[in-house]
mmCIF file of C-alpha atoms in Angstrom:
data_model
loop_
_atom_site.group_PDB
_atom_site.id
_atom_site.type_symbol
_atom_site.label_atom_id
_atom_site.label_comp_id
_atom_site.label_asym_id
_atom_site.label_seq_id
_atom_site.Cartn_x
_atom_site.Cartn_y
_atom_site.Cartn_z
ATOM 1 C CA MET X 1 84.999 102.069 119.514
ATOM 2 C CA SER X 2 82.010 104.820 120.374
ATOM 3 C CA ALA X 3 82.369 108.373 119.239
ATOM 4 C CA GLY X 4 81.892 109.494 123.001
ATOM 5 C CA ALA X 5 84.578 107.571 124.446
ATOM 6 C CA PRO X 6 87.417 106.809 122.141
ATOM 7 C CA HIS X 7 89.632 105.302 124.692
ATOM 8 C CA GLY X 8 86.891 103.005 126.132
ATOM 9 C CA GLY X 9 84.871 100.026 125.135
ATOM 10 C CA GLY X 10 83.343 101.411 122.506
ATOM 11 C CA ASP X 11 82.152 100.116 119.099
ATOM 12 C CA SER X 12 84.578 99.141 116.452
ATOM 13 C CA HIS X 13 82.110 98.185 113.922
ATOM 14 C CA SER X 14 78.371 98.031 112.832
ATOM 15 C CA GLY X 15 78.052 94.738 112.091
ATOM 16 C CA GLY X 16 78.413 94.389 108.440
ATOM 17 C CA GLY X 17 78.639 98.139 107.846
ATOM 18 C CA PRO X 18 77.371 101.362 108.755
ATOM 19 C CA ARG X 19 73.647 102.201 108.277
ATOM 20 C CA THR X 20 72.282 102.195 105.007
ATOM 21 C CA GLY X 21 68.903 103.046 105.294
ATOM 22 C CA GLY X 22 67.034 106.237 104.530
ATOM 23 C CA ASP X 23 67.222 109.601 106.542
ATOM 24 C CA PRO X 24 63.852 111.628 106.915
ATOM 25 C CA ARG X 25 66.325 114.613 107.614
ATOM 26 C CA ALA X 26 67.974 114.323 104.742
ATOM 27 C CA GLY X 27 67.781 116.021 101.257
ATOM 28 C CA ARG X 28 66.566 114.251 98.278
ATOM 29 C CA GLY X 29 68.210 113.421 94.889
ATOM 30 C CA PRO X 30 71.036 115.151 93.002
ATOM 31 C CA VAL X 31 71.958 118.654 94.293
ATOM 32 C CA ALA X 32 70.321 121.428 92.426
ATOM 33 C CA GLY X 33 72.310 122.663 89.421
ATOM 34 C CA ARG X 34 75.036 119.852 89.778
ATOM 35 C CA PRO X 35 75.773 116.849 87.679
ATOM 36 C CA PRO X 36 75.538 113.415 89.012
ATOM 37 C CA TYR X 37 78.812 112.480 90.651
ATOM 38 C CA ALA X 38 80.834 110.016 88.568
ATOM 39 C CA GLY X 39 83.148 107.946 90.068
ATOM 40 C CA GLY X 40 84.253 104.184 89.661
ATOM 41 C CA PRO X 41 82.556 101.495 87.964
ATOM 42 C CA ALA X 42 79.231 101.124 89.425
ATOM 43 C CA THR X 43 78.493 97.566 87.793
ATOM 44 C CA GLY X 44 77.969 94.348 89.213
ATOM 45 C CA ASP X 45 75.892 92.813 91.961
ATOM 46 C CA PRO X 46 76.565 94.429 95.612
ATOM 47 C CA VAL X 47 76.136 90.768 97.222
ATOM 48 C CA HIS X 48 78.538 89.364 94.889
ATOM 49 C CA PRO X 49 82.315 88.952 95.832
ATOM 50 C CA PRO X 50 84.946 91.148 93.977
ATOM 51 C CA ALA X 51 85.893 89.894 90.611
ATOM 52 C CA PRO X 52 89.689 88.740 90.614
ATOM 53 C CA ALA X 53 92.336 91.551 89.840
ATOM 54 C CA ASP X 54 93.157 92.394 86.159
ATOM 55 C CA PRO X 55 96.667 91.791 85.551
ATOM 56 C CA ASP X 56 96.336 94.303 82.904
ATOM 57 C CA ARG X 57 94.924 96.926 85.257
ATOM 58 C CA PRO X 58 97.461 99.484 86.206
ATOM 59 C CA ALA X 59 98.007 99.393 90.081
ATOM 60 C CA GLY X 60 95.607 102.356 91.804
ATOM 61 C CA GLY X 61 92.988 102.403 89.005
ATOM 62 C CA ASP X 62 92.267 101.656 85.302
ATOM 63 C CA ALA X 63 93.701 104.079 82.675
ATOM 64 C CA ARG X 64 90.953 103.310 80.545
ATOM 65 C CA ASP X 65 88.048 104.935 82.660
ATOM 66 C CA PRO X 66 88.292 108.761 82.100
ATOM 67 C CA VAL X 67 86.958 109.335 85.625
ATOM 68 C CA ASP X 68 89.909 107.473 86.901
ATOM 69 C CA ALA X 69 92.358 109.446 84.832
ATOM 70 C CA ARG X 70 90.787 112.697 86.071
ATOM 71 C CA VAL X 71 91.126 112.081 89.592
ATOM 72 C CA THR X 72 94.798 110.757 88.929
ATOM 73 C CA ARG X 73 95.616 114.077 87.133
ATOM 74 C CA ASP X 74 93.833 115.956 89.849
ATOM 75 C CA ALA X 75 96.040 114.501 92.346
ATOM 76 C CA ARG X 76 99.083 115.285 90.303
ATOM 77 C CA ASP X 77 98.211 118.818 89.693
ATOM 78 C CA ALA X 78 97.612 119.531 93.465
ATOM 79 C CA SER X 79 101.088 118.464 93.986
ATOM 80 C CA ASP X 80 102.358 120.559 91.839
ATOM 81 C CA THR X 81 100.522 123.728 93.172
ATOM 82 C CA ASP X 82 103.134 125.288 95.213
ATOM 83 C CA GLY X 83 106.138 124.562 93.108
ATOM 84 C CA LYS X 84 107.809 121.951 95.412
ATOM 85 C CA GLY X 85 105.686 118.945 94.566
ATOM 86 C CA GLY X 86 103.189 119.509 97.159
ATOM 87 C CA THR X 87 105.452 119.478 100.036
ATOM 88 C CA GLY X 88 104.824 123.010 101.156
ATOM 89 C CA ALA X 89 101.713 124.434 102.903
ATOM 90 C CA ARG X 90 98.452 123.169 102.210
ATOM 91 C CA GLY X 91 96.776 125.815 100.228
ATOM 92 C CA ALA X 92 95.705 123.850 96.937
ATOM 93 C CA GLY X 93 92.231 122.992 98.296
ATOM 94 C CA ARG X 94 90.304 120.941 100.722
ATOM 95 C CA VAL X 95 89.563 117.245 101.139
ATOM 96 C CA LEU X 96 86.643 116.092 103.496
ATOM 97 C CA VAL X 97 86.565 112.864 104.653
ATOM 98 C CA LEU X 98 83.459 111.801 106.607
ATOM 99 C CA ARG X 99 83.802 108.777 109.213
ATOM 100 C CA ALA X 100 82.106 110.092 112.487
ATOM 101 C CA LEU X 101 82.319 106.737 114.002
ATOM 102 C CA GLY X 102 84.500 105.425 116.748
ATOM 103 C CA LEU X 103 88.229 104.601 117.703
ATOM 104 C CA GLY X 104 88.423 101.228 115.827
ATOM 105 C CA ASP X 105 86.623 102.797 112.962
ATOM 106 C CA LEU X 106 89.269 105.327 112.542
ATOM 107 C CA LEU X 107 92.110 103.138 112.892
ATOM 108 C CA ALA X 108 90.778 100.924 110.225
ATOM 109 C CA GLY X 109 90.219 103.710 108.012
ATOM 110 C CA VAL X 110 94.113 104.772 108.353
ATOM 111 C CA PRO X 111 95.269 103.077 105.138
ATOM 112 C CA ALA X 112 92.532 104.796 103.207
ATOM 113 C CA LEU X 113 93.261 108.306 104.897
ATOM 114 C CA ARG X 114 96.800 107.829 104.374
ATOM 115 C CA ALA X 115 96.142 107.094 100.465
ATOM 116 C CA LEU X 116 94.125 110.340 100.320
ATOM 117 C CA ARG X 117 97.198 112.497 101.820
ATOM 118 C CA ARG X 118 99.428 111.030 99.202
ATOM 119 C CA ALA X 119 97.086 111.315 96.323
ATOM 120 C CA TYR X 120 96.410 115.205 97.481
ATOM 121 C CA PRO X 121 99.694 116.330 99.359
ATOM 122 C CA ALA X 122 98.869 120.028 98.999
ATOM 123 C CA TYR X 123 95.164 119.939 100.135
ATOM 124 C CA GLU X 124 94.184 120.450 103.605
ATOM 125 C CA LEU X 125 92.756 117.120 104.642
ATOM 126 C CA VAL X 126 89.826 117.435 106.933
ATOM 127 C CA LEU X 127 88.216 114.648 108.818
ATOM 128 C CA ALA X 128 84.564 115.040 110.101
ATOM 129 C CA GLY X 129 84.631 112.862 113.208
ATOM 130 C CA PRO X 130 84.530 112.801 117.263
ATOM 131 C CA ALA X 131 86.034 115.698 118.451
ATOM 132 C CA GLU X 132 88.059 112.958 121.251
ATOM 133 C CA LEU X 133 89.665 111.432 118.528
ATOM 134 C CA ALA X 134 91.867 114.527 117.068
ATOM 135 C CA PRO X 135 94.851 112.998 119.028
ATOM 136 C CA VAL X 136 94.251 109.440 117.017
ATOM 137 C CA ALA X 137 93.939 111.352 113.714
ATOM 138 C CA ALA X 138 97.029 113.589 114.281
ATOM 139 C CA ALA X 139 98.841 110.327 115.102
ATOM 140 C CA THR X 140 98.188 109.112 111.666
ATOM 141 C CA GLY X 141 100.009 111.645 109.794
ATOM 142 C CA ALA X 142 97.519 112.211 107.089
ATOM 143 C CA VAL X 143 94.880 114.467 108.805
ATOM 144 C CA ASP X 144 95.404 118.300 108.988
ATOM 145 C CA ARG X 145 92.419 118.797 111.436
ATOM 146 C CA VAL X 146 89.268 117.169 112.679
ATOM 147 C CA LEU X 147 85.515 118.857 112.059
ATOM 148 C CA PRO X 148 83.799 117.608 115.168
ATOM 149 C CA ALA X 149 81.300 115.511 114.069
ATOM 150 C CA ALA X 150 79.172 112.491 116.019
ATOM 151 C CA GLU X 151 75.586 111.340 116.543
ATOM 152 C CA PRO X 152 74.367 108.546 119.218
ATOM 153 C CA GLY X 153 74.246 105.011 118.082
ATOM 154 C CA ARG X 154 76.895 105.564 115.166
ATOM 155 C CA ALA X 155 74.231 107.582 113.181
ATOM 156 C CA VAL X 156 75.056 109.867 110.210
ATOM 157 C CA PRO X 157 75.558 113.110 111.630
ATOM 158 C CA ARG X 158 72.693 115.755 111.192
ATOM 159 C CA ALA X 159 74.826 118.245 109.722
ATOM 160 C CA LEU X 160 78.276 119.281 109.416
ATOM 161 C CA ASP X 161 79.845 122.756 110.617
ATOM 162 C CA TRP X 162 81.640 123.125 107.563
ATOM 163 C CA THR X 163 82.585 126.894 106.648
ATOM 164 C CA GLY X 164 84.202 128.637 103.382
ATOM 165 C CA PRO X 165 83.904 127.406 99.880
ATOM 166 C CA PRO X 166 82.625 124.038 99.123
ATOM 167 C CA PRO X 167 84.942 121.065 99.720
ATOM 168 C CA ASP X 168 87.416 120.492 96.474
ATOM 169 C CA VAL X 169 86.794 116.410 97.444
ATOM 170 C CA ALA X 170 84.387 114.932 99.653
ATOM 171 C CA VAL X 171 84.920 110.980 100.570
ATOM 172 C CA ASP X 172 82.243 109.051 102.260
ATOM 173 C CA LEU X 173 84.111 106.528 104.654
ATOM 174 C CA HIS X 174 81.168 106.410 106.944
ATOM 175 C CA GLY X 175 79.119 103.958 104.950
ATOM 176 C CA ASN X 176 77.150 103.450 101.759
ATOM 177 C CA GLY X 177 73.709 104.685 102.185
ATOM 178 C CA PRO X 178 71.720 107.980 101.118
ATOM 179 C CA PRO X 179 71.979 109.528 104.765
ATOM 180 C CA SER X 180 75.855 109.907 104.212
ATOM 181 C CA HIS X 181 75.895 110.567 100.552
ATOM 182 C CA ARG X 182 73.235 113.141 101.150
ATOM 183 C CA LEU X 183 75.237 114.982 103.932
ATOM 184 C CA LEU X 184 77.992 115.047 101.606
ATOM 185 C CA ALA X 185 76.346 116.173 98.647
ATOM 186 C CA GLY X 186 74.695 119.156 100.378
ATOM 187 C CA LEU X 187 77.652 120.691 100.948
ATOM 188 C CA ARG X 188 78.179 120.896 97.100
ATOM 189 C CA PRO X 189 81.594 119.528 96.649
ATOM 190 C CA ARG X 190 82.956 119.381 93.245
ATOM 191 C CA ARG X 191 83.779 115.796 93.400
ATOM 192 C CA LEU X 192 82.252 113.013 95.823
ATOM 193 C CA LEU X 193 83.945 109.586 96.311
ATOM 194 C CA ALA X 194 81.622 107.031 97.760
ATOM 195 C CA PHE X 195 80.063 103.673 97.437
ATOM 196 C CA ALA X 196 77.033 103.161 95.029
ATOM 197 C CA HIS X 197 73.401 102.827 96.381
ATOM 198 C CA PRO X 198 70.209 102.476 94.577
ATOM 199 C CA GLY X 199 68.680 105.281 96.805
ATOM 200 C CA THR X 200 71.258 107.839 95.454
ATOM 201 C CA PRO X 201 71.849 106.677 91.876
ATOM 202 C CA GLU X 202 73.532 110.286 91.185
ATOM 203 C CA VAL X 203 76.577 108.658 93.017
ATOM 204 C CA GLU X 204 78.243 106.374 90.540
ATOM 205 C CA GLY X 205 80.563 104.608 92.598
ATOM 206 C CA PRO X 206 81.774 100.906 92.971
ATOM 207 C CA PRO X 207 79.525 98.542 94.399
ATOM 208 C CA TRP X 208 79.352 97.624 98.371
ATOM 209 C CA TYR X 209 80.158 94.060 99.525
ATOM 210 C CA PRO X 210 78.928 93.411 103.031
ATOM 211 C CA GLU X 211 81.409 90.412 103.549
ATOM 212 C CA GLU X 212 84.451 92.457 102.864
ATOM 213 C CA HIS X 213 86.851 93.121 105.462
ATOM 214 C CA GLU X 214 86.726 97.128 106.754
ATOM 215 C CA ARG X 215 90.444 97.913 105.807
ATOM 216 C CA ASP X 216 90.061 96.583 102.342
ATOM 217 C CA ARG X 217 86.779 97.732 101.766
ATOM 218 C CA TRP X 218 87.700 101.418 101.959
ATOM 219 C CA CYS X 219 90.858 100.858 99.939
ATOM 220 C CA ARG X 220 88.817 99.304 97.216
ATOM 221 C CA LEU X 221 86.917 102.696 97.274
ATOM 222 C CA LEU X 222 89.710 104.554 96.341
ATOM 223 C CA ARG X 223 91.091 102.244 93.858
ATOM 224 C CA ALA X 224 88.050 102.568 91.994
ATOM 225 C CA TYR X 225 88.726 106.180 91.805
ATOM 226 C CA GLY X 226 92.178 105.781 90.394
ATOM 227 C CA ILE X 227 94.029 106.296 93.923
ATOM 228 C CA ALA X 228 96.482 103.793 95.406
ATOM 229 C CA ALA X 229 95.822 102.126 98.710
ATOM 230 C CA ASP X 230 97.566 99.580 100.563
ATOM 231 C CA PRO X 231 95.056 97.950 103.498
ATOM 232 C CA ALA X 232 98.470 97.074 105.146
ATOM 233 C CA ASP X 233 99.515 100.765 105.771
ATOM 234 C CA LEU X 234 98.132 101.027 109.261
ATOM 235 C CA ARG X 235 101.157 101.375 111.534
ATOM 236 C CA LEU X 236 101.091 104.394 114.028
ATOM 237 C CA PRO X 237 104.049 105.886 115.250
ATOM 238 C CA HIS X 238 105.170 105.189 119.129
ATOM 239 C CA PRO X 239 103.463 107.963 121.045
ATOM 240 C CA GLY X 240 106.744 108.867 122.748
ATOM 241 C CA GLY X 241 105.364 109.269 126.129
ATOM 242 C CA PRO X 242 106.098 106.989 129.098
ATOM 243 C CA SER X 243 103.626 103.973 129.607
ATOM 244 C CA PRO X 244 101.705 103.548 132.968
ATOM 245 C CA ALA X 245 102.593 99.909 133.122
ATOM 246 C CA PRO X 246 105.501 98.950 130.771
ATOM 247 C CA GLY X 247 105.677 95.352 129.707
ATOM 248 C CA ALA X 248 102.242 94.646 131.319
ATOM 249 C CA VAL X 249 99.593 92.273 129.758
ATOM 250 C CA VAL X 250 96.461 94.572 129.189
ATOM 251 C CA LEU X 251 93.270 93.269 129.545
ATOM 252 C CA HIS X 252 90.021 95.221 128.262
ATOM 253 C CA PRO X 253 86.580 93.647 128.937
ATOM 254 C CA GLY X 254 84.531 95.939 127.651
ATOM 255 C CA ALA X 255 83.104 96.933 124.137
ATOM 256 C CA GLY X 256 80.486 98.964 122.420
ATOM 257 C CA ALA X 257 77.833 96.222 123.180
ATOM 258 C CA PRO X 258 77.282 93.303 125.812
ATOM 259 C CA SER X 259 76.804 91.002 122.890
ATOM 260 C CA ARG X 260 80.829 91.878 122.038
ATOM 261 C CA CYS X 261 81.902 91.223 126.073
ATOM 262 C CA TRP X 262 83.427 88.434 126.786
ATOM 263 C CA PRO X 263 82.405 87.098 130.538
ATOM 264 C CA VAL X 264 84.175 89.011 133.410
ATOM 265 C CA ALA X 265 84.949 85.576 135.192
ATOM 266 C CA ARG X 266 87.093 84.713 132.625
ATOM 267 C CA TYR X 267 89.157 87.630 132.300
ATOM 268 C CA ALA X 268 89.592 87.279 135.941
ATOM 269 C CA ALA X 269 90.812 83.767 135.398
ATOM 270 C CA ILE X 270 93.357 84.597 132.656
ATOM 271 C CA ALA X 271 94.642 87.600 135.125
ATOM 272 C CA GLU X 272 94.962 85.032 137.733
ATOM 273 C CA ALA X 273 96.797 82.706 135.841
ATOM 274 C CA LEU X 274 99.087 85.355 134.272
ATOM 275 C CA ARG X 275 99.919 86.381 137.730
ATOM 276 C CA ALA X 276 100.700 83.203 139.013
ATOM 277 C CA ARG X 277 103.530 83.226 136.581
ATOM 278 C CA GLY X 278 104.858 86.440 137.523
ATOM 279 C CA ARG X 279 103.360 88.547 134.989
ATOM 280 C CA ARG X 280 101.828 92.100 135.632
ATOM 281 C CA VAL X 281 98.321 92.381 134.518
ATOM 282 C CA VAL X 282 96.440 95.735 133.968
ATOM 283 C CA VAL X 283 92.895 96.151 133.045
ATOM 284 C CA THR X 284 91.296 99.266 131.162
ATOM 285 C CA GLY X 285 88.168 100.559 130.555
ATOM 286 C CA GLY X 286 86.110 103.515 129.147
ATOM 287 C CA ALA X 287 84.756 106.625 131.147
ATOM 288 C CA ASP X 288 81.435 104.480 130.931
ATOM 289 C CA GLU X 289 82.836 101.269 132.269
ATOM 290 C CA GLY X 290 83.666 101.644 135.575
ATOM 291 C CA ASP X 291 81.754 99.126 137.326
ATOM 292 C CA LEU X 292 82.894 96.435 134.642
ATOM 293 C CA VAL X 293 86.512 97.374 135.414
ATOM 294 C CA ALA X 294 85.713 97.274 139.079
ATOM 295 C CA ARG X 295 84.325 93.668 139.175
ATOM 296 C CA LEU X 296 87.143 92.190 137.226
ATOM 297 C CA ALA X 297 89.685 94.185 139.302
ATOM 298 C CA LYS X 298 88.001 92.844 142.750
ATOM 299 C CA ARG X 299 87.534 89.387 141.373
ATOM 300 C CA ALA X 300 91.311 89.164 139.937
ATOM 301 C CA HIS X 301 92.514 90.620 143.142
ATOM 302 C CA LEU X 302 94.408 93.238 141.324
ATOM 303 C CA PRO X 303 95.948 96.235 143.063
ATOM 304 C CA ASP X 304 94.918 99.544 142.623
ATOM 305 C CA THR X 305 97.804 100.843 140.787
ATOM 306 C CA ASP X 306 96.985 98.361 138.088
ATOM 307 C CA VAL X 307 93.409 99.393 137.448
ATOM 308 C CA PHE X 308 92.735 101.842 134.853
ATOM 309 C CA GLY X 309 89.167 102.443 134.809
ATOM 310 C CA GLY X 310 87.272 105.718 133.637
ATOM 311 C CA GLY X 311 89.104 106.158 130.098
ATOM 312 C CA LEU X 312 92.781 106.939 130.075
ATOM 313 C CA PRO X 313 93.544 109.715 127.886
ATOM 314 C CA TYR X 314 94.654 108.796 124.316
ATOM 315 C CA GLU X 315 98.303 109.375 124.646
ATOM 316 C CA ARG X 316 98.536 107.231 127.807
ATOM 317 C CA LEU X 317 96.311 104.743 126.534
ATOM 318 C CA SER X 318 98.656 104.681 123.387
ATOM 319 C CA ALA X 319 101.810 104.276 125.595
ATOM 320 C CA LEU X 320 100.402 101.820 127.407
ATOM 321 C CA VAL X 321 99.484 99.533 124.520
ATOM 322 C CA ALA X 322 102.782 100.453 122.708
ATOM 323 C CA ASP X 323 104.779 99.142 125.524
ATOM 324 C CA ALA X 324 102.425 96.344 126.566
ATOM 325 C CA ARG X 325 103.516 92.603 126.612
ATOM 326 C CA ALA X 326 100.300 91.676 124.976
ATOM 327 C CA VAL X 327 96.937 93.012 124.632
ATOM 328 C CA VAL X 328 93.548 90.654 125.418
ATOM 329 C CA SER X 329 90.087 92.172 124.521
ATOM 330 C CA GLY X 330 87.054 91.648 122.455
ATOM 331 C CA ASP X 331 86.439 93.011 118.895
ATOM 332 C CA THR X 332 86.944 96.714 119.756
ATOM 333 C CA GLY X 333 89.046 99.842 119.600
ATOM 334 C CA ILE X 334 91.923 98.996 121.952
ATOM 335 C CA ALA X 335 92.457 95.593 119.608
ATOM 336 C CA HIS X 336 92.601 97.982 116.904
ATOM 337 C CA LEU X 337 95.114 100.178 118.703
ATOM 338 C CA ALA X 338 97.334 97.141 119.439
ATOM 339 C CA VAL X 339 97.520 96.243 115.760
ATOM 340 C CA ALA X 340 98.666 99.871 115.020
ATOM 341 C CA HIS X 341 101.495 99.492 117.304
ATOM 342 C CA GLY X 342 102.526 96.121 116.428
ATOM 343 C CA THR X 343 101.694 94.865 120.062
ATOM 344 C CA PRO X 344 101.032 91.155 120.440
ATOM 345 C CA SER X 345 97.653 90.512 120.615
ATOM 346 C CA VAL X 346 94.753 88.248 121.295
ATOM 347 C CA THR X 347 91.231 89.342 120.243
ATOM 348 C CA LEU X 348 87.948 87.255 120.997
ATOM 349 C CA PHE X 349 85.689 87.742 117.798
ATOM 350 C CA GLY X 350 81.709 87.062 118.410
ATOM 351 C CA PRO X 351 79.216 87.618 116.880
ATOM 352 C CA VAL X 352 80.855 89.155 113.969
ATOM 353 C CA PRO X 353 83.950 87.262 112.506
ATOM 354 C CA PRO X 354 87.684 88.286 111.979
ATOM 355 C CA SER X 355 87.133 87.906 108.275
ATOM 356 C CA ARG X 356 85.700 91.666 108.710
ATOM 357 C CA TRP X 357 87.272 93.042 111.490
ATOM 358 C CA GLY X 358 90.279 90.936 112.323
ATOM 359 C CA PRO X 359 94.035 91.556 112.556
ATOM 360 C CA PRO X 360 96.106 91.404 109.293
ATOM 361 C CA PRO X 361 97.917 88.119 108.714
ATOM 362 C CA GLY X 362 100.955 87.498 110.757
ATOM 363 C CA THR X 363 102.487 85.905 114.038
ATOM 364 C CA ARG X 364 102.007 88.781 116.481
ATOM 365 C CA HIS X 365 98.328 88.465 116.794
ATOM 366 C CA ARG X 366 95.744 85.661 117.500
ATOM 367 C CA ALA X 367 92.190 85.864 116.439
ATOM 368 C CA LEU X 368 89.846 83.767 118.097
ATOM 369 C CA TRP X 369 86.647 82.668 116.734
ATOM 370 C CA HIS X 370 84.130 79.851 117.131
ATOM 371 C CA PRO X 371 82.128 79.819 113.688
ATOM 372 C CA GLY X 372 78.689 80.055 113.686
ATOM 373 C CA PRO X 373 75.499 82.483 112.599
ATOM 374 C CA ASP X 374 76.020 86.035 112.495
ATOM 375 C CA GLY X 375 74.796 87.631 115.824
ATOM 376 C CA ASP X 376 73.621 91.174 116.610
ATOM 377 C CA PRO X 377 76.973 93.461 117.009
ATOM 378 C CA HIS X 378 74.683 95.515 119.098
ATOM 379 C CA GLY X 379 73.070 93.172 121.329
ATOM 380 C CA HIS X 380 72.232 92.915 124.982
ATOM 381 C CA GLU X 381 73.493 89.315 125.863
ATOM 382 C CA THR X 382 76.827 87.839 125.263
ATOM 383 C CA ASP X 383 76.899 86.174 121.883
ATOM 384 C CA PRO X 384 77.265 82.604 121.932
ATOM 385 C CA ALA X 385 80.353 82.538 119.700
ATOM 386 C CA LEU X 386 81.907 84.493 122.502
ATOM 387 C CA LEU X 387 80.722 81.821 125.102
ATOM 388 C CA ARG X 388 82.307 78.934 123.142
ATOM 389 C CA ILE X 389 86.159 80.297 123.903
ATOM 390 C CA PRO X 390 87.352 79.414 127.013
ATOM 391 C CA ALA X 391 90.006 80.701 129.174
ATOM 392 C CA ASP X 392 92.433 78.084 128.749
ATOM 393 C CA GLU X 393 92.280 78.721 124.585
ATOM 394 C CA VAL X 394 93.189 82.359 125.451
ATOM 395 C CA LEU X 395 96.368 81.451 127.680
ATOM 396 C CA ASP X 396 97.451 78.922 124.793
ATOM 397 C CA ALA X 397 97.201 81.963 122.385
ATOM 398 C CA LEU X 398 99.459 84.091 124.907
ATOM 399 C CA ASP X 399 101.979 81.156 125.739
ATOM 400 C CA ALA X 400 102.186 80.689 121.725
ATOM 401 C CA LEU X 401 102.672 84.453 121.302
ATOM 402 C CA ASP X 402 105.418 84.300 124.218
ATOM 403 C CA ALA X 403 107.086 81.335 122.393
ATOM 404 C CA LEU X 404 107.142 83.306 119.070
ATOM 405 C CA ASP X 405 108.901 86.419 120.849
ATOM 406 C CA VAL X 406 111.629 83.827 122.174
ATOM 407 C CA LEU X 407 112.287 82.283 118.870
ATOM 408 C CA HIS X 408 112.285 85.946 117.149
ATOM 409 C CA ALA X 409 114.944 86.929 119.989
ATOM 410 C CA LEU X 410 117.240 83.754 119.172
ATOM 411 C CA ASP X 411 117.149 84.460 115.512
ATOM 412 C CA ALA X 412 117.730 88.248 115.976
ATOM 413 C CA PRO X 413 121.169 89.264 115.272
ATOM 414 C CA ASP X 414 123.693 90.118 118.083
ATOM 415 C CA PRO X 415 123.485 93.915 118.800
ATOM 416 C CA PRO X 416 126.697 95.793 117.507
ATOM 417 C CA ASP X 417 129.278 96.653 120.451
ATOM 418 C CA ALA X 418 128.576 100.047 121.756
ATOM 419 C CA PRO X 419 131.428 102.371 120.768
ATOM 420 C CA GLU X 420 134.111 103.108 123.265
ATOM 421 C CA GLU X 421 133.880 106.391 125.228
ATOM 422 C CA ALA X 422 136.270 108.832 124.357
ATOM 423 C CA PRO X 423 138.887 109.337 126.870
#
């Protein structure tokens, strides 16, 4: 989702990776007086798929690489600075993570953030990202505070309002190009963790693979630096507050660009079919999607109580998704939120395939995708791949999820008898 509307129909991706081009505002070359930033292996063709895992390579890094060994040692030393294995107050140093993108991007980066939290348990972990995402960052359990940072169009921030000593570790989870590299390098961190790019040869990170899944990408980056990271570590705790529509099917017609918006008429057909079956259907949208939500609500004859336009606060949106029967949307932030809460979901993909931004394998999520040439994820017209998904296919996917829920309920053991009350 977009940085400006974390609960709306913003952008969850940038079509194969954030911007990698040069930035005339950024500095050039290595930081004066600092050595090149060493990191993981910089070998390999960046358009070549990753090599198979080496069975002799220890998990989380290669002990034969002196850089990997140093990072692992740094993390271990940090965990001992308070004399309690790093469980005390954050005081050993600061880790700055740049991911100034949207809700979906942040949720896709949760496994990497948690890996950094484990690697540097006594450090303060600061996320440079949209201020509106602070509640989401807090829910991950990995971030200590958010440093507000965002630019229109998902661009690299012009500057970071960083104060005090330089970061001990800076991590580029924003992209792989010179603009983000130079932004972080300009803060003079002791260590910079980033992907390699020919425009910044002083950053000796691992190669970037454009077709890689977003969650896997950032975990691989950290593993190249000796930090164990699990792409499956993405669940969020239940928000705790009440849902405004428990048990409803949530339809979210918006996205960061028209090219990723399935037609309103088809969403309306889904709503009418589900309501005819006795299901409650609600529609959500971001602060800038009021007209879109109103059109869908009118066409589907939804009552005002089931229309959540204008952007729900994150806590209410999170509760709505966590307690929903299912979520139906395009490839945008609310789809990632459904995955984070384990809520059944049907996600309509196009123009970017689910192999880059889809849900993890499992039975609770359906990714609908009709293969074809890649389109423009920021285009102004609905992508042909989305138009190839009919309403009946979405209803079939929802029926399949319902059937699985029934089977799971039948297979579940009976709950234990309630204890008798004392006389």
